[in-house]
Each structure stands twice: as structure tokens, then as C-alpha cells.
CSV table of C-alpha atoms in Angstrom, one decimal:
chain,number,residue,atom,x,y,z
A,26,MET,CA,100.7,111.9,83.9
A,27,SER,CA,100.0,115.2,82.1
A,28,THR,CA,101.5,118.2,83.7
A,29,GLY,CA,98.7,120.4,82.5
A,30,PRO,CA,99.0,123.4,80.2
A,31,GLY,CA,102.4,125.0,80.4
A,32,ALA,CA,103.2,128.6,81.4
A,33,PRO,CA,105.5,131.0,79.6
A,34,SER,CA,109.0,130.3,80.7
A,35,ALA,CA,112.4,132.0,80.5
A,36,PRO,CA,115.1,130.2,78.6
A,37,ALA,CA,116.4,127.3,80.6
A,38,PRO,CA,120.0,127.9,81.7
A,39,THR,CA,120.9,124.4,80.6
A,40,THR,CA,119.4,122.1,78.0
A,41,HIS,CA,118.9,118.5,78.9
A,42,ASP,CA,118.4,115.5,76.7
A,43,PRO,CA,115.6,113.4,78.3
A,44,CYS,CA,117.3,110.3,77.1
A,45,LYS,CA,120.4,111.1,79.0
A,46,SER,CA,118.8,112.2,82.2
A,47,SER,CA,120.3,110.7,85.4
A,48,MET,CA,119.3,110.3,89.0
A,49,PHE,CA,120.8,113.7,89.7
A,50,SER,CA,120.1,115.5,86.5
A,51,SER,CA,118.2,118.4,88.0
A,52,LEU,CA,121.3,119.4,90.0
A,53,ARG,CA,122.8,120.7,86.7
A,54,VAL,CA,120.5,123.7,87.1
A,55,ARG,CA,122.4,126.4,89.1
A,56,ASN,CA,119.4,127.9,90.9
A,57,TYR,CA,118.2,124.5,92.0
A,58,ARG,CA,121.7,123.5,93.1
A,59,LEU,CA,121.8,126.6,95.4
A,60,PHE,CA,118.4,125.7,96.8
A,61,PHE,CA,119.4,122.0,97.3
A,62,VAL,CA,122.6,122.8,99.2
A,63,GLY,CA,120.9,125.3,101.4
A,64,GLN,CA,118.2,122.8,102.2
A,65,VAL,CA,120.7,120.2,103.2
A,66,VAL,CA,122.1,122.4,105.9
A,67,SER,CA,118.7,123.6,107.1
A,68,ASN,CA,117.2,120.1,107.1
A,69,ILE,CA,120.0,118.8,109.3
A,70,GLY,CA,119.1,121.5,111.8
A,71,THR,CA,115.4,120.7,111.5
A,72,TRP,CA,115.9,117.0,112.3
A,73,MET,CA,118.1,118.0,115.3
A,74,GLN,CA,115.3,120.1,116.6
A,75,ARG,CA,112.7,117.5,116.1
A,76,ILE,CA,114.7,114.9,118.1
A,77,ALA,CA,115.5,117.5,120.8
A,78,GLN,CA,112.0,118.8,121.0
A,79,ASP,CA,110.4,115.3,121.4
A,80,TRP,CA,113.0,114.3,124.0
A,81,LEU,CA,112.6,117.6,125.9
A,82,VAL,CA,108.8,117.3,126.2
A,83,LEU,CA,109.1,113.7,127.3
A,84,SER,CA,111.7,114.7,129.9
A,85,LEU,CA,109.5,117.6,131.2
A,86,THR,CA,106.2,115.6,131.3
A,87,GLY,CA,107.0,111.9,131.1
A,88,SER,CA,103.9,111.6,128.9
A,89,ALA,CA,103.7,110.2,125.3
A,90,THR,CA,100.4,112.2,125.0
A,91,ALA,CA,102.4,115.4,125.6
A,92,VAL,CA,104.7,114.5,122.8
A,93,GLY,CA,101.7,113.9,120.6
A,94,VAL,CA,100.2,117.3,121.6
A,95,THR,CA,103.5,119.0,120.6
A,96,THR,CA,103.4,117.3,117.2
A,97,ALA,CA,99.7,118.2,116.8
A,98,LEU,CA,100.3,121.9,117.6
A,99,GLN,CA,103.1,122.1,115.0
A,100,PHE,CA,100.8,120.7,112.3
A,101,LEU,CA,97.5,122.2,113.4
A,102,PRO,CA,98.0,125.5,111.6
A,103,MET,CA,98.4,123.5,108.3
A,104,LEU,CA,95.1,121.8,109.0
A,105,LEU,CA,93.3,125.1,109.8
A,106,PHE,CA,94.9,127.5,107.4
A,107,GLY,CA,96.7,125.4,104.8
A,108,LEU,CA,94.3,126.2,101.9
A,109,TYR,CA,94.6,129.9,102.5
A,110,GLY,CA,98.3,129.5,102.5
A,111,GLY,CA,98.0,127.9,99.0
A,112,VAL,CA,96.0,130.9,97.8
A,113,LEU,CA,98.7,133.3,99.1
A,114,VAL,CA,101.4,131.2,97.4
A,115,ASP,CA,99.7,131.4,94.0
A,116,ARG,CA,99.5,135.2,94.4
A,117,LEU,CA,103.0,136.0,95.9
A,118,PRO,CA,106.5,135.8,94.5
A,119,LYS,CA,107.6,132.5,95.9
A,120,ARG,CA,111.3,133.3,96.5
A,121,ARG,CA,110.3,136.4,98.5
A,122,ALA,CA,107.8,134.4,100.5
A,123,LEU,CA,110.5,131.8,101.3
A,124,LEU,CA,112.9,134.4,102.5
A,125,PHE,CA,110.3,135.5,105.1
A,126,THR,CA,109.2,132.1,106.2
A,127,GLN,CA,112.7,130.7,106.5
A,128,SER,CA,113.8,133.7,108.6
A,129,ALA,CA,110.8,133.2,110.9
A,130,MET,CA,111.6,129.6,111.6
A,131,GLY,CA,115.2,130.3,112.2
A,132,ALA,CA,114.3,133.0,114.8
A,133,THR,CA,112.0,130.5,116.6
A,134,GLY,CA,114.9,128.0,116.9
A,135,VAL,CA,117.2,130.6,118.4
A,136,ALA,CA,114.5,131.8,120.9
A,137,LEU,CA,113.8,128.2,122.1
A,138,ALA,CA,117.6,127.7,122.4
A,139,ALA,CA,117.9,130.8,124.7
A,140,LEU,CA,115.1,129.6,126.9
A,141,THR,CA,116.5,126.1,127.2
A,142,LEU,CA,120.1,127.1,127.8
A,143,THR,CA,119.2,129.6,130.5
A,144,GLY,CA,117.1,126.9,132.3
A,145,HIS,CA,113.8,128.8,132.0
A,146,VAL,CA,112.1,126.5,129.4
A,147,GLN,CA,108.7,125.1,130.3
A,148,VAL,CA,106.5,122.8,128.3
A,149,TRP,CA,104.2,125.6,127.2
A,150,HIS,CA,107.2,127.4,125.6
A,151,VAL,CA,107.8,124.3,123.4
A,152,TYR,CA,104.1,124.3,122.6
A,153,LEU,CA,104.2,127.9,121.6
A,154,ALA,CA,107.3,127.4,119.4
A,155,ALA,CA,105.6,124.5,117.7
A,156,VAL,CA,102.6,126.7,116.8
A,157,VAL,CA,104.8,129.5,115.4
A,158,VAL,CA,106.7,127.0,113.2
A,159,GLY,CA,103.4,125.6,112.1
A,160,LEU,CA,102.1,129.0,111.1
A,161,ALA,CA,105.2,129.7,109.0
A,162,THR,CA,104.9,126.3,107.5
A,163,VAL,CA,101.4,127.2,106.2
A,164,VAL,CA,103.1,129.3,103.5
A,165,ASP,CA,106.6,127.8,103.5
A,166,ASN,CA,105.5,124.3,102.5
A,167,PRO,CA,103.4,125.0,99.4
A,168,ALA,CA,105.9,127.8,98.4
A,169,ARG,CA,108.9,125.4,98.5
A,170,GLN,CA,107.0,122.6,96.7
A,171,SER,CA,105.7,124.8,93.9
A,172,PHE,CA,109.0,126.8,93.6
A,173,VAL,CA,110.8,123.7,92.4
A,174,SER,CA,109.0,123.9,89.1
A,175,GLU,CA,110.1,127.5,88.7
A,176,MET,CA,113.7,126.5,89.2
A,177,VAL,CA,114.0,123.4,87.0
A,178,GLY,CA,111.0,123.5,84.6
A,179,PRO,CA,108.6,120.7,83.7
A,180,ASP,CA,111.2,118.3,82.2
A,181,GLN,CA,113.1,117.9,85.4
A,182,LEU,CA,110.2,118.3,87.9
A,183,GLN,CA,109.8,114.7,89.0
A,184,ASN,CA,113.6,114.3,89.4
A,185,ALA,CA,113.9,117.4,91.5
A,186,VAL,CA,110.9,116.5,93.7
A,187,SER,CA,112.5,113.1,94.4
A,188,LEU,CA,115.9,114.7,95.1
A,189,ASN,CA,114.2,117.1,97.5
A,190,SER,CA,112.9,114.0,99.5
A,191,ALA,CA,116.4,112.4,99.3
A,192,ASN,CA,117.8,115.7,100.5
A,193,PHE,CA,115.5,115.7,103.5
A,194,GLN,CA,116.2,112.1,104.3
A,195,SER,CA,120.0,112.5,103.9
A,196,ALA,CA,119.8,115.2,106.5
A,197,ARG,CA,117.8,112.8,108.6
A,198,LEU,CA,120.8,110.5,108.7
A,199,VAL,CA,123.0,113.2,110.2
A,200,GLY,CA,120.6,115.3,112.3
A,201,PRO,CA,119.3,112.6,114.7
A,202,ALA,CA,122.8,111.2,115.2
A,203,VAL,CA,124.2,114.7,116.0
A,204,ALA,CA,121.2,115.5,118.2
A,205,GLY,CA,121.7,112.3,120.2
A,206,VAL,CA,125.3,113.3,120.9
A,207,MET,CA,124.3,116.8,121.8
A,208,ILE,CA,121.4,115.8,124.1
A,209,THR,CA,123.5,113.3,126.0
A,210,GLY,CA,126.7,115.5,126.0
A,211,VAL,CA,125.7,119.2,126.4
A,212,GLY,CA,121.9,119.3,126.4
A,213,THR,CA,118.9,120.0,124.1
A,214,GLY,CA,119.5,123.7,124.0
A,215,TRP,CA,122.5,123.5,121.7
A,216,ALA,CA,120.5,121.4,119.2
A,217,PHE,CA,117.8,124.2,119.1
A,218,LEU,CA,120.6,126.8,118.5
A,219,ALA,CA,122.1,124.7,115.7
A,220,ASN,CA,118.7,124.6,114.0
A,221,GLY,CA,118.2,128.3,114.3
A,222,LEU,CA,121.6,129.1,112.8
A,223,SER,CA,121.1,126.5,110.0
A,224,PHE,CA,118.5,128.7,108.3
A,225,VAL,CA,121.3,131.1,107.3
A,226,ALA,CA,122.3,128.6,104.5
A,227,PRO,CA,119.0,128.6,102.6
A,228,LEU,CA,118.6,132.3,103.0
A,229,ILE,CA,122.0,132.9,101.3
A,230,GLY,CA,121.1,130.4,98.6
A,231,LEU,CA,117.8,132.2,97.8
A,232,MET,CA,119.5,135.6,97.6
A,233,MET,CA,122.2,134.2,95.3
A,234,MET,CA,119.7,132.9,92.7
A,235,ARG,CA,119.6,134.4,89.2
A,236,ALA,CA,116.0,135.7,88.7
A,237,ARG,CA,116.4,135.6,84.9
A,238,GLU,CA,117.0,131.9,84.9
A,239,LEU,CA,113.8,131.1,86.8
A,240,TYR,CA,110.9,129.6,84.8
A,241,VAL,CA,108.2,132.3,84.8
A,242,VAL,CA,104.8,131.2,86.1
A,243,GLU,CA,102.0,133.8,85.9
A,244,ARG,CA,100.8,134.6,89.4
A,245,ALA,CA,97.1,134.5,90.2
A,246,PRO,CA,95.6,138.0,90.7
A,247,ARG,CA,93.8,138.8,93.9
A,248,ALA,CA,90.2,137.8,93.3
A,249,LYS,CA,87.2,136.2,95.1
A,250,GLY,CA,86.5,132.5,95.0
A,251,GLN,CA,90.1,131.3,94.4
A,252,LEU,CA,89.9,128.9,97.3
A,253,ARG,CA,86.7,127.4,96.0
A,254,GLU,CA,88.2,127.3,92.5
A,255,GLY,CA,91.1,125.2,93.8
A,256,LEU,CA,88.8,122.7,95.6
A,257,HIS,CA,86.6,122.3,92.4
A,258,TYR,CA,89.8,121.7,90.4
A,259,VAL,CA,90.8,118.9,92.6
A,260,ALA,CA,87.3,117.4,92.9
A,261,GLY,CA,87.2,117.1,89.1
A,262,ARG,CA,90.5,115.2,88.9
A,263,PRO,CA,90.2,111.6,90.2
A,264,GLU,CA,94.0,111.1,90.0
A,265,LEU,CA,94.4,114.0,92.4
A,266,ILE,CA,91.6,113.4,94.9
A,267,TRP,CA,92.2,109.7,95.5
A,268,THR,CA,96.0,110.3,95.9
A,269,ILE,CA,95.3,113.0,98.5
A,270,VAL,CA,92.8,110.8,100.3
A,271,LEU,CA,95.3,107.9,100.6
A,272,ALA,CA,98.1,110.2,101.7
A,273,GLY,CA,95.7,111.5,104.4
A,274,PHE,CA,95.0,108.1,105.8
A,275,VAL,CA,98.7,107.0,105.8
A,276,SER,CA,100.0,110.2,107.4
A,277,THR,CA,97.2,110.5,110.0
A,278,PHE,CA,97.4,107.0,111.4
A,279,GLY,CA,100.8,105.6,110.2
A,280,PHE,CA,103.3,108.4,110.4
A,281,ASN,CA,103.1,109.2,114.2
A,282,PHE,CA,106.7,108.2,114.7
A,283,PRO,CA,107.5,111.0,117.2
A,284,VAL,CA,105.0,109.3,119.5
A,285,PHE,CA,105.8,105.7,118.7
A,286,LEU,CA,109.6,105.7,118.6
A,287,SER,CA,110.1,107.8,121.7
A,288,ALA,CA,107.8,105.4,123.6
A,289,PHE,CA,109.5,102.3,122.3
A,290,ALA,CA,112.9,103.6,123.3
A,291,ASP,CA,111.8,104.7,126.7
A,292,ASP,CA,109.0,102.3,127.8
A,293,VAL,CA,109.5,99.1,125.9
A,294,PHE,CA,113.2,98.7,125.5
A,295,HIS,CA,114.2,101.0,128.5
A,296,ALA,CA,116.9,102.7,126.4
A,297,GLY,CA,117.9,106.3,126.2
A,298,ALA,CA,118.0,109.1,123.7
A,299,GLY,CA,120.7,107.3,121.7
A,300,SER,CA,118.4,104.4,120.8
A,301,TYR,CA,115.7,106.9,119.9
A,302,SER,CA,118.2,108.6,117.5
A,303,LEU,CA,119.2,105.1,116.2
A,304,PHE,CA,115.6,104.3,115.3
A,305,ASN,CA,115.3,107.6,113.4
A,306,THR,CA,118.6,107.1,111.7
A,307,LEU,CA,117.8,103.6,110.4
A,308,MET,CA,114.4,104.8,109.2
A,309,ALA,CA,116.2,107.6,107.4
A,310,VAL,CA,118.5,105.0,105.6
A,311,GLY,CA,115.4,103.3,104.2
A,312,SER,CA,113.7,106.6,103.4
A,313,LEU,CA,116.8,107.8,101.5
A,314,ALA,CA,116.8,104.5,99.5
A,315,GLY,CA,113.1,105.0,98.7
A,316,ALA,CA,113.7,108.6,97.5
A,317,LEU,CA,116.6,107.7,95.3
A,318,LEU,CA,114.6,104.8,93.8
A,319,ALA,CA,111.8,107.2,93.1
A,320,ALA,CA,114.3,109.6,91.3
A,321,ARG,CA,115.2,106.7,89.0
A,322,ARG,CA,111.6,106.0,88.0
A,323,GLY,CA,110.3,107.7,84.9
A,324,THR,CA,106.7,107.9,86.0
A,325,ALA,CA,104.7,108.1,89.2
A,326,ARG,CA,102.1,105.3,89.0
A,327,MET,CA,99.1,104.7,91.2
A,328,ARG,CA,99.9,101.0,91.6
A,329,VAL,CA,103.3,101.9,93.1
A,330,LEU,CA,101.6,104.2,95.6
A,331,LEU,CA,99.0,101.6,96.6
A,332,ALA,CA,101.5,98.8,96.9
A,333,GLY,CA,103.9,101.0,98.9
A,334,ALA,CA,101.1,101.9,101.4
A,335,VAL,CA,100.1,98.3,101.9
A,336,ALA,CA,103.7,97.2,102.5
A,337,PHE,CA,104.2,100.2,104.8
A,338,GLY,CA,101.2,99.4,107.0
A,339,THR,CA,102.0,95.7,107.1
A,340,LEU,CA,105.6,96.3,108.2
A,341,GLU,CA,104.4,98.5,111.0
A,342,ILE,CA,102.2,95.7,112.3
A,343,VAL,CA,105.3,93.4,112.2
A,344,ALA,CA,107.4,96.0,114.0
A,345,ALA,CA,104.8,96.3,116.7
A,346,ILE,CA,105.3,92.7,117.8
A,347,ALA,CA,109.1,92.7,117.4
A,348,PRO,CA,110.5,91.1,120.6
A,349,SER,CA,113.9,92.7,120.7
A,350,LEU,CA,115.4,96.2,120.2
A,351,TRP,CA,117.6,95.2,117.3
A,352,LEU,CA,114.9,93.5,115.3
A,353,PHE,CA,112.7,96.5,115.8
A,354,ALA,CA,115.5,98.8,114.8
A,355,LEU,CA,116.2,96.8,111.6
A,356,LEU,CA,112.6,97.0,110.6
A,357,MET,CA,112.8,100.7,110.6
A,358,VAL,CA,114.8,100.5,107.3
A,359,PRO,CA,112.0,98.9,105.1
A,360,ILE,CA,109.4,101.0,106.9
A,361,GLY,CA,111.3,104.1,106.0
A,362,MET,CA,111.7,102.9,102.4
A,363,PHE,CA,108.0,102.2,101.8
A,364,GLY,CA,106.9,105.3,103.7
A,365,MET,CA,109.1,107.4,101.4
A,366,THR,CA,107.7,105.6,98.4
A,367,VAL,CA,104.2,106.7,99.4
A,368,ASN,CA,105.4,110.3,100.1
A,369,VAL,CA,107.4,110.8,96.9
A,370,THR,CA,105.0,109.1,94.6
A,371,ALA,CA,102.1,111.0,95.9
A,372,ASN,CA,103.9,114.3,95.8
A,373,SER,CA,105.4,114.0,92.3
A,374,SER,CA,102.2,112.6,90.7
A,375,ILE,CA,100.2,115.5,92.1
A,376,GLN,CA,102.7,118.2,90.9
A,377,MET,CA,103.0,116.6,87.5
A,378,SER,CA,99.2,116.4,87.1
A,379,THR,CA,98.5,120.0,88.1
A,380,ASP,CA,98.2,123.2,86.0
A,381,PRO,CA,101.1,125.5,87.1
A,382,ALA,CA,98.7,128.3,87.9
A,383,MET,CA,96.9,126.0,90.4
A,384,ARG,CA,99.9,124.3,91.9
A,385,GLY,CA,100.1,126.4,95.0
A,386,ARG,CA,96.5,125.7,96.0
A,387,VAL,CA,96.7,122.0,95.0
A,388,MET,CA,100.0,121.5,96.9
A,389,ALA,CA,98.5,123.3,99.9
A,390,LEU,CA,95.6,121.0,99.9
A,391,TYR,CA,97.9,118.0,99.7
A,392,MET,CA,100.2,119.2,102.4
A,393,MET,CA,97.2,120.2,104.6
A,394,VAL,CA,96.0,116.6,104.4
A,395,PHE,CA,99.4,114.9,104.6
A,396,MET,CA,100.8,117.1,107.3
A,397,GLY,CA,97.6,118.4,108.9
A,398,GLY,CA,96.6,114.8,109.7
A,399,ALA,CA,99.0,114.9,112.6
A,400,PRO,CA,96.7,117.1,114.8
A,401,VAL,CA,94.2,114.3,114.6
A,402,GLY,CA,96.4,111.3,114.5
A,403,ALA,CA,99.1,112.2,117.0
A,404,PRO,CA,96.9,112.7,120.1
A,405,ILE,CA,94.9,109.5,119.2
A,406,ALA,CA,98.2,107.7,118.9
A,407,GLY,CA,99.4,109.1,122.2
A,408,TRP,CA,96.2,108.2,124.0
A,409,VAL,CA,96.2,104.6,122.6
A,410,THR,CA,99.9,104.3,123.6
A,411,ASP,CA,99.2,105.5,127.2
A,412,ALA,CA,96.1,103.4,127.6
A,413,TYR,CA,96.9,100.2,125.8
A,414,GLY,CA,100.6,100.3,125.2
A,415,VAL,CA,102.8,101.5,122.3
A,416,ARG,CA,102.7,98.1,120.6
A,417,ALA,CA,98.9,98.4,120.2
A,418,GLY,CA,99.3,102.0,119.0
A,419,LEU,CA,101.8,101.2,116.2
A,420,ALA,CA,99.9,98.0,115.1
A,421,SER,CA,96.6,99.8,114.8
A,422,GLY,CA,98.1,102.7,112.8
A,423,GLY,CA,99.7,100.3,110.4
A,424,ALA,CA,96.5,98.3,110.0
A,425,ILE,CA,94.5,101.4,109.2
A,426,ALA,CA,97.1,102.6,106.6
A,427,ALA,CA,97.1,99.2,104.8
A,428,ALA,CA,93.3,98.8,104.9
A,429,ALA,CA,92.9,102.3,103.4
A,430,ALA,CA,95.3,101.4,100.5
A,431,VAL,CA,93.4,98.2,99.8
A,432,THR,CA,90.0,99.9,100.0
A,433,ILE,CA,91.0,102.8,97.7
A,434,GLY,CA,92.6,100.3,95.2
A,435,LEU,CA,89.3,98.3,95.0
A,436,VAL,CA,87.3,101.6,94.6
A,437,LEU,CA,89.6,102.7,91.8
A,438,ALA,CA,89.4,99.3,90.1
A,439,ARG,CA,85.6,99.5,90.3
A,440,VAL,CA,85.4,103.0,89.0
A,441,GLY,CA,87.9,102.2,86.2
A,442,ASN,CA,86.0,99.0,85.3
A,443,LEU,CA,89.0,96.9,86.2
A,444,ARG,CA,89.4,93.4,87.4
A,445,LEU,CA,92.2,91.6,89.3
A,446,SER,CA,94.3,89.4,87.1
A,447,VAL,CA,96.5,86.7,88.7
A,448,GLY,CA,98.9,84.6,86.7
A,449,TRP,CA,102.4,83.6,86.0
A,450,ASN,CA,105.0,85.5,83.9
A,451,HIS,CA,108.3,83.8,83.2
A,452,GLY,CA,107.9,81.5,86.2
A,453,HIS,CA,107.0,84.3,88.6
A,454,PRO,CA,103.6,85.3,90.0
A,455,HIS,CA,102.0,88.3,88.2
A,456,VAL,CA,99.3,90.3,89.9
A,457,ARG,CA,97.7,93.3,88.2
A,458,PHE,CA,94.5,95.1,87.3
A,459,VAL,CA,93.2,94.8,83.7
A,460,PRO,CA,90.1,96.1,81.9
A,461,ARG,CA,87.1,93.8,82.4
A,462,GLU,CA,86.7,93.5,78.7
A,463,ALA,CA,90.2,92.1,78.3
A,464,GLN,CA,89.7,89.7,81.2
A,465,GLU,CA,86.5,88.4,79.6
A,466,GLN,CA,88.2,88.0,76.2
A,467,LEU,CA,90.9,86.0,77.9
A,468,ALA,CA,88.4,83.8,79.6
A,469,ALA,CA,86.4,83.2,76.3
A,470,ALA,CA,89.6,82.3,74.5
A,471,ALA,CA,90.5,79.8,77.1
């Protein structure tokens, strides 16, 4: 997809031959390498806090709905203020904005650790911490997403976006495992403290970057109507709006894993925090594989996005009826892989299709829909889980995600004047959409 008109850029610190690019080619850029390493450390802490936070709320309340409320509060600010965060990101120096937001999130982790370790923590403290982190995320998320292009330039953008996801999922392999050991061994407070201190790494990385090696993107001046301008820009680009709509359905109804996995571990299989961490770890294995496969792909195609969403939803339905803990756990691997396929494909296709001057606002809209769906989906998932059981909750979420992908695929086919073509290619079934004219010509020739 087109990346839109380019912006003036500083000389790249390293030249790359596109024909020789590899799965890790963007790591040759020093600034991105510093960013990547810092995020590895911070992401491990983030996953530790996520596991500790969900388990602490469940321990304090005994309610899956309360876990859903915590998740909702963390993502509610993105839903309410995400677009305004995108406007700010397009106006502000992104590295300076990240220094502020990462510091704020680190301080929140340390404060929650102090309350927990001293025995004064209450559920409303966790709710408040979730809101504060959510407010910082309003600026942090679009700033991090759009800052990638300033570090690596357009040629390495898709590779860097995919590696960012692989980075996050690699940390997810370590974070839940360490969190499980800490929770059972010394308590949730130490996991919160580790997360707070982990933000030192990205702050050092940001300060060590060479400003002269960043690709310069002209910042938007302060003016009226910039929010409306961003919405009109997306509305006029079908490849953007339909991708965002699908991502919204999948995240709102299919990505409520803090609710589902904790309830499966506690209520269905009657296991402890170790099994909850195992589910997250196995899902991370699949997610890492999905991110690395995305890094190898040269383009982000809509058919990959649609197929990934259908497979993701279908596998959730299968997992919902899994009779044993180990079968359920093994299904987390392909669920993670296809979930990450949806995430990375949507993210990279949107960034590569967006004008750099609009990227902050467009990415804010995407993140608002993708992450902001949690305040709607998590309480619903928690209510369905408490009322009808977690199996019904997981199956209904998967069914909605798969149905949305099929519906959007049919809509796009109709809008693009396409028809479904089913045939055989070298002895294998071949299913694809082709222009109606081509289908009619094939039928006439036959």
C-alpha cells in the first residue's frame, strides 16, 4: 500500500538494500535499536503488572466482573480522549512526549507497589492506577506508534512495526512466568515494583538517541479543526476505515483475555495463578510466531487480515468447549498467532497507508478503537461470564469476531465488484476474490 507523500528527512544513518532486507533489518538503525532494547525491559514489567493486577483484583473481590471493570478503566481514557491525544502527538516532539508518559507510568507502578507491600491496597486503588495509566496511554500509544517512522524511515517501517509486536510478545513470554513465581512466592507487590523500575530502561534509551539521525517529520501547527480533519481523512480512505472497523470488533469482543483466562484458571479448571500465567505464556508463544511471520511478509494484505480474524474467532469457539486444561492451554498457541496476525497486519497497513503528517491522528483513532473497545467489551464479557459461565463468554466473543470478518469481507467484495472464485491449483483448493468481469469471462470461455 502507498505510504502517502513523504516528508523531508535527515540522511539515514545506514543505507539498506531492499533486496537484502531480513526479518531483523530495522535493528541496524542505532536509534531504533536503543528504543527496541528499552521496550523489551519495560514490556516485561508491563506484563508482570498485568498478571499481578488481574490476580490481585480477583483475590480482593472474587468477581470476574471486577477484573473486567479494571481492564475497562485502563482503556476508557483511550476511548474518551484518544483522538485528542492524536492531535497532540501530531503537534509535539514525539521523543519529549514519550519521556513524560513513560515516567508517569513508571511512577504509577511504584505507587501501587508501595500500597500493596504495606498491606493498605484496596480495589479502588487498583482502579485509580488503571485510570492514570490509561490517561498516559492516550498520548503514549500514538506517540510510540508514529515515532517508529521517525527512527527507521519509510523503507523499514513495516519491519519495525512487526518487530515492535514481536518485542511485546517476547516480553509476554517472560513477564507472566516471572509474575507467577513472584505472586506465589513473595506477593503481587514485588511485581508492581518491578514494573515501575523497568521504565528506567526506555527512558535511558530515549535520552541516548541521536537527534540528527531521526527522520524529520513536519509537526502540525496548532490550529482549529485538526480533529475533524483527521476524521475526514480516514473517512475518505476505504483501506483505512474498514481495517479500523474490523479491528474494533475483534478487540471489543474477542480480546477480553484478562476476564476469560483468569476465570478459566480459577472457576473451570480450579487451578491457581501458575495456570493463569501458563495460559498467557502459551498465547505469547503463538503471538510471537505471528509477529515474526508478519515481519517476513513484504506487504500487509486485507485478505490476510480477514482470514486471520476468521481463524481467531473460530479457535476461540473451539477453546470454549475444550474439556481439559491441557487442551485449552495448547489452543492458546494458535489463538495467539492469529490474534497477532490481525493486530500486526492492521497496524502496519494503516501506518503504511497514511500521510506522515496525519499519522498521529490516524494511529490515535486506530488505537482508540482497538484498545478503547475494552471499556465496552470487558464489562460485557465479565457479565456474561458471571451469568452464563466463562465458556459461553469466550464462545460468544469468538463468534462475533469471526462473523464481523466474514461480513466485512463480503461488503468489501461487493464494493470492489468482486466475486468468490473456488477452484483447484496444483491439486490444492484455491479460494479467492476476483473481479466480476474476470469471473464472467472464465464462465463464457468454459
